[in-house]
């Protein structure tokens, strides 16, 4: 009797835990805890530049900007004025940071100046987009 009751309690707890953890992840593997956070933010081109400066983001030498922050800033200011770019960056930030939040944090700290978890959690959308813009295809 005790073992049956214990098994029922464990089963109920597992069901509750599984429901709570899966409720935030959709069919595409996007964790809405993160994507919803970034969706609520309307980022400007100046926020990208200010955050990049604050975390001392330096493009990779083997990337599109050849290790030059100045080149990045010049190009970004020009392309940010193109219609639709900031909207696309917002969509990309929501999706990728919702889908691969932890992996991208590791990747960012591997290739760029190390940042805190708090900085990443608040600005994954911008920092990941900076990585993507810097990547040579």
C-alpha positions as a Markdown table, in Angstrom:
| # | Residue | x | y | z |
|---|---|---|---|---|
| 1 | Unk | 0.0 | 0.0 | 0.0 |
| 2 | Unk | 2.8 | 2.4 | 0.9 |
| 3 | Unk | 4.7 | 1.6 | -2.2 |
| 4 | Unk | 1.7 | 2.1 | -4.4 |
| 5 | Unk | 0.9 | 5.5 | -2.8 |
| 6 | Unk | 4.6 | 6.5 | -3.1 |
| 7 | Unk | 4.6 | 5.5 | -6.8 |
| 8 | Unk | 1.4 | 7.5 | -7.4 |
| 9 | Unk | 3.0 | 10.6 | -5.7 |
| 10 | Unk | 6.2 | 10.3 | -7.7 |
| 11 | Unk | 4.2 | 9.8 | -10.9 |
| 12 | Unk | 2.1 | 12.9 | -10.2 |
| 13 | Unk | 5.1 | 15.0 | -9.5 |
| 14 | Unk | 6.8 | 13.8 | -12.7 |
| 15 | Unk | 3.7 | 14.6 | -14.7 |
| 16 | Unk | 3.5 | 18.1 | -13.2 |
| 17 | Unk | 7.3 | 18.8 | -13.7 |
| 18 | Unk | 7.2 | 17.5 | -17.3 |
| 19 | Unk | 4.1 | 19.6 | -18.1 |
| 20 | Unk | 5.7 | 22.7 | -16.7 |
| 21 | Unk | 9.1 | 22.3 | -18.4 |
| 22 | Unk | 7.6 | 21.3 | -21.8 |
| 23 | Unk | 4.9 | 24.0 | -21.7 |
| 24 | Unk | 7.5 | 26.7 | -22.7 |
| 25 | Unk | 9.1 | 24.8 | -25.6 |
| 26 | Unk | 7.1 | 24.6 | -28.8 |
| 27 | Unk | 7.2 | 22.1 | -31.7 |
| 28 | Unk | 10.3 | 23.8 | -33.2 |
| 29 | Unk | 12.3 | 23.6 | -30.0 |
| 30 | Unk | 11.9 | 27.3 | -29.2 |
| 31 | Unk | 11.9 | 28.1 | -25.4 |
| 32 | Unk | 9.3 | 30.9 | -25.1 |
| 33 | Unk | 10.8 | 31.9 | -21.8 |
| 34 | Unk | 13.6 | 33.5 | -23.9 |
| 35 | Unk | 11.9 | 34.3 | -27.2 |
| 36 | Unk | 9.1 | 36.1 | -25.4 |
| 37 | Unk | 11.6 | 38.2 | -23.4 |
| 38 | Unk | 13.4 | 39.3 | -26.6 |
| 39 | Unk | 10.1 | 39.8 | -28.5 |
| 40 | Unk | 9.1 | 42.4 | -26.0 |
| 41 | Unk | 12.2 | 44.5 | -26.7 |
| 42 | Unk | 12.3 | 46.9 | -29.7 |
| 43 | Unk | 16.0 | 47.3 | -30.3 |
| 44 | Unk | 17.5 | 50.2 | -32.1 |
| 45 | Unk | 20.7 | 50.4 | -34.1 |
| 46 | Unk | 22.2 | 52.5 | -31.4 |
| 47 | Unk | 21.4 | 49.8 | -28.8 |
| 48 | Unk | 23.5 | 47.4 | -30.9 |
| 49 | Unk | 26.4 | 49.8 | -30.9 |
| 50 | Unk | 26.1 | 50.7 | -27.2 |
| 51 | Unk | 25.9 | 47.1 | -26.1 |
| 52 | Unk | 28.8 | 46.1 | -28.4 |
| 53 | Unk | 30.9 | 48.9 | -26.8 |
| 54 | Unk | 29.9 | 48.0 | -23.3 |
| 55 | Unk | 30.9 | 44.4 | -23.6 |
| 56 | Unk | 34.0 | 45.3 | -25.6 |
| 57 | Unk | 32.8 | 43.3 | -28.6 |
| 58 | Unk | 35.6 | 42.9 | -31.1 |
| 59 | Unk | 34.9 | 41.2 | -34.4 |
| 60 | Unk | 37.0 | 38.1 | -35.1 |
| 61 | Unk | 40.0 | 38.5 | -37.4 |
| 62 | Unk | 38.7 | 35.7 | -39.6 |
| 63 | Unk | 35.2 | 37.3 | -39.8 |
| 64 | Unk | 33.6 | 39.7 | -42.2 |
| 65 | Unk | 34.9 | 42.8 | -40.3 |
| 66 | Unk | 38.5 | 41.4 | -40.1 |
| 67 | Unk | 38.8 | 42.2 | -36.5 |
| 68 | Unk | 38.0 | 45.9 | -36.9 |
| 69 | Unk | 35.3 | 47.3 | -34.6 |
| 70 | Unk | 35.5 | 50.6 | -36.6 |
| 71 | Unk | 34.6 | 48.8 | -39.8 |
| 72 | Unk | 31.7 | 47.0 | -38.1 |
| 73 | Unk | 30.3 | 50.3 | -36.8 |
| 74 | Unk | 30.6 | 52.0 | -40.2 |
| 75 | Unk | 28.9 | 49.1 | -42.1 |
| 76 | Unk | 26.3 | 48.6 | -39.4 |
| 77 | Unk | 25.2 | 52.2 | -39.3 |
| 78 | Unk | 24.8 | 52.1 | -43.1 |
| 79 | Unk | 22.9 | 48.8 | -43.3 |
| 80 | Unk | 20.7 | 49.6 | -40.2 |
| 81 | Unk | 19.1 | 52.3 | -42.3 |
| 82 | Unk | 17.9 | 49.8 | -44.8 |
| 83 | Unk | 14.2 | 49.1 | -44.5 |
| 84 | Unk | 13.5 | 45.7 | -42.9 |
| 85 | Unk | 16.9 | 45.0 | -41.4 |
| 86 | Unk | 16.2 | 45.8 | -37.8 |
| 87 | Unk | 12.9 | 43.9 | -38.1 |
| 88 | Unk | 14.7 | 40.9 | -39.4 |
| 89 | Unk | 17.4 | 41.1 | -36.7 |
| 90 | Unk | 14.5 | 41.2 | -34.1 |
| 91 | Unk | 13.0 | 38.0 | -35.6 |
| 92 | Unk | 16.4 | 36.3 | -35.7 |
| 93 | Unk | 17.2 | 37.3 | -32.2 |
| 94 | Unk | 13.9 | 35.9 | -30.8 |
| 95 | Unk | 14.2 | 32.7 | -32.7 |
| 96 | Unk | 17.9 | 31.8 | -32.2 |
| 97 | Unk | 18.0 | 32.9 | -28.6 |
| 98 | Unk | 14.8 | 31.0 | -27.9 |
| 99 | Unk | 16.1 | 27.9 | -29.6 |
| 100 | Unk | 19.8 | 27.7 | -28.6 |
| 101 | Unk | 20.1 | 30.1 | -25.7 |
| 102 | Unk | 22.7 | 28.0 | -23.7 |
| 103 | Unk | 24.7 | 26.8 | -26.6 |
| 104 | Unk | 25.0 | 30.3 | -28.0 |
| 105 | Unk | 26.2 | 31.6 | -24.6 |
| 106 | Unk | 29.0 | 29.1 | -24.7 |
| 107 | Unk | 29.8 | 29.9 | -28.3 |
| 108 | Unk | 29.9 | 33.6 | -27.6 |
| 109 | Unk | 32.3 | 33.3 | -24.7 |
| 110 | Unk | 34.5 | 30.9 | -26.8 |
| 111 | Unk | 35.0 | 33.4 | -29.6 |
| 112 | Unk | 34.5 | 36.8 | -28.1 |
| 113 | Unk | 35.4 | 38.6 | -24.8 |
| 114 | Unk | 33.9 | 36.7 | -21.9 |
| 115 | Unk | 30.6 | 38.1 | -20.6 |
| 116 | Unk | 28.4 | 37.3 | -17.6 |
| 117 | Unk | 25.3 | 35.2 | -17.6 |
| 118 | Unk | 23.2 | 38.2 | -16.7 |
| 119 | Unk | 24.6 | 40.2 | -19.7 |
| 120 | Unk | 23.9 | 37.3 | -22.0 |
| 121 | Unk | 20.4 | 36.7 | -20.7 |
| 122 | Unk | 19.5 | 40.4 | -21.1 |
| 123 | Unk | 21.1 | 40.8 | -24.5 |
| 124 | Unk | 21.3 | 37.5 | -26.3 |
| 125 | Unk | 19.3 | 38.8 | -29.2 |
| 126 | Unk | 21.8 | 41.6 | -29.9 |
| 127 | Unk | 25.0 | 39.6 | -29.1 |
| 128 | Unk | 24.0 | 36.6 | -31.1 |
| 129 | Unk | 23.1 | 38.8 | -34.1 |
| 130 | Unk | 26.6 | 40.5 | -33.8 |
| 131 | Unk | 28.1 | 37.0 | -34.0 |
| 132 | Unk | 26.0 | 36.2 | -37.0 |
| 133 | Unk | 26.8 | 39.4 | -38.8 |
| 134 | Unk | 30.5 | 38.8 | -38.2 |
| 135 | Unk | 30.5 | 35.3 | -39.5 |
| 136 | Unk | 32.0 | 34.7 | -42.9 |
| 137 | Unk | 29.8 | 32.6 | -45.1 |
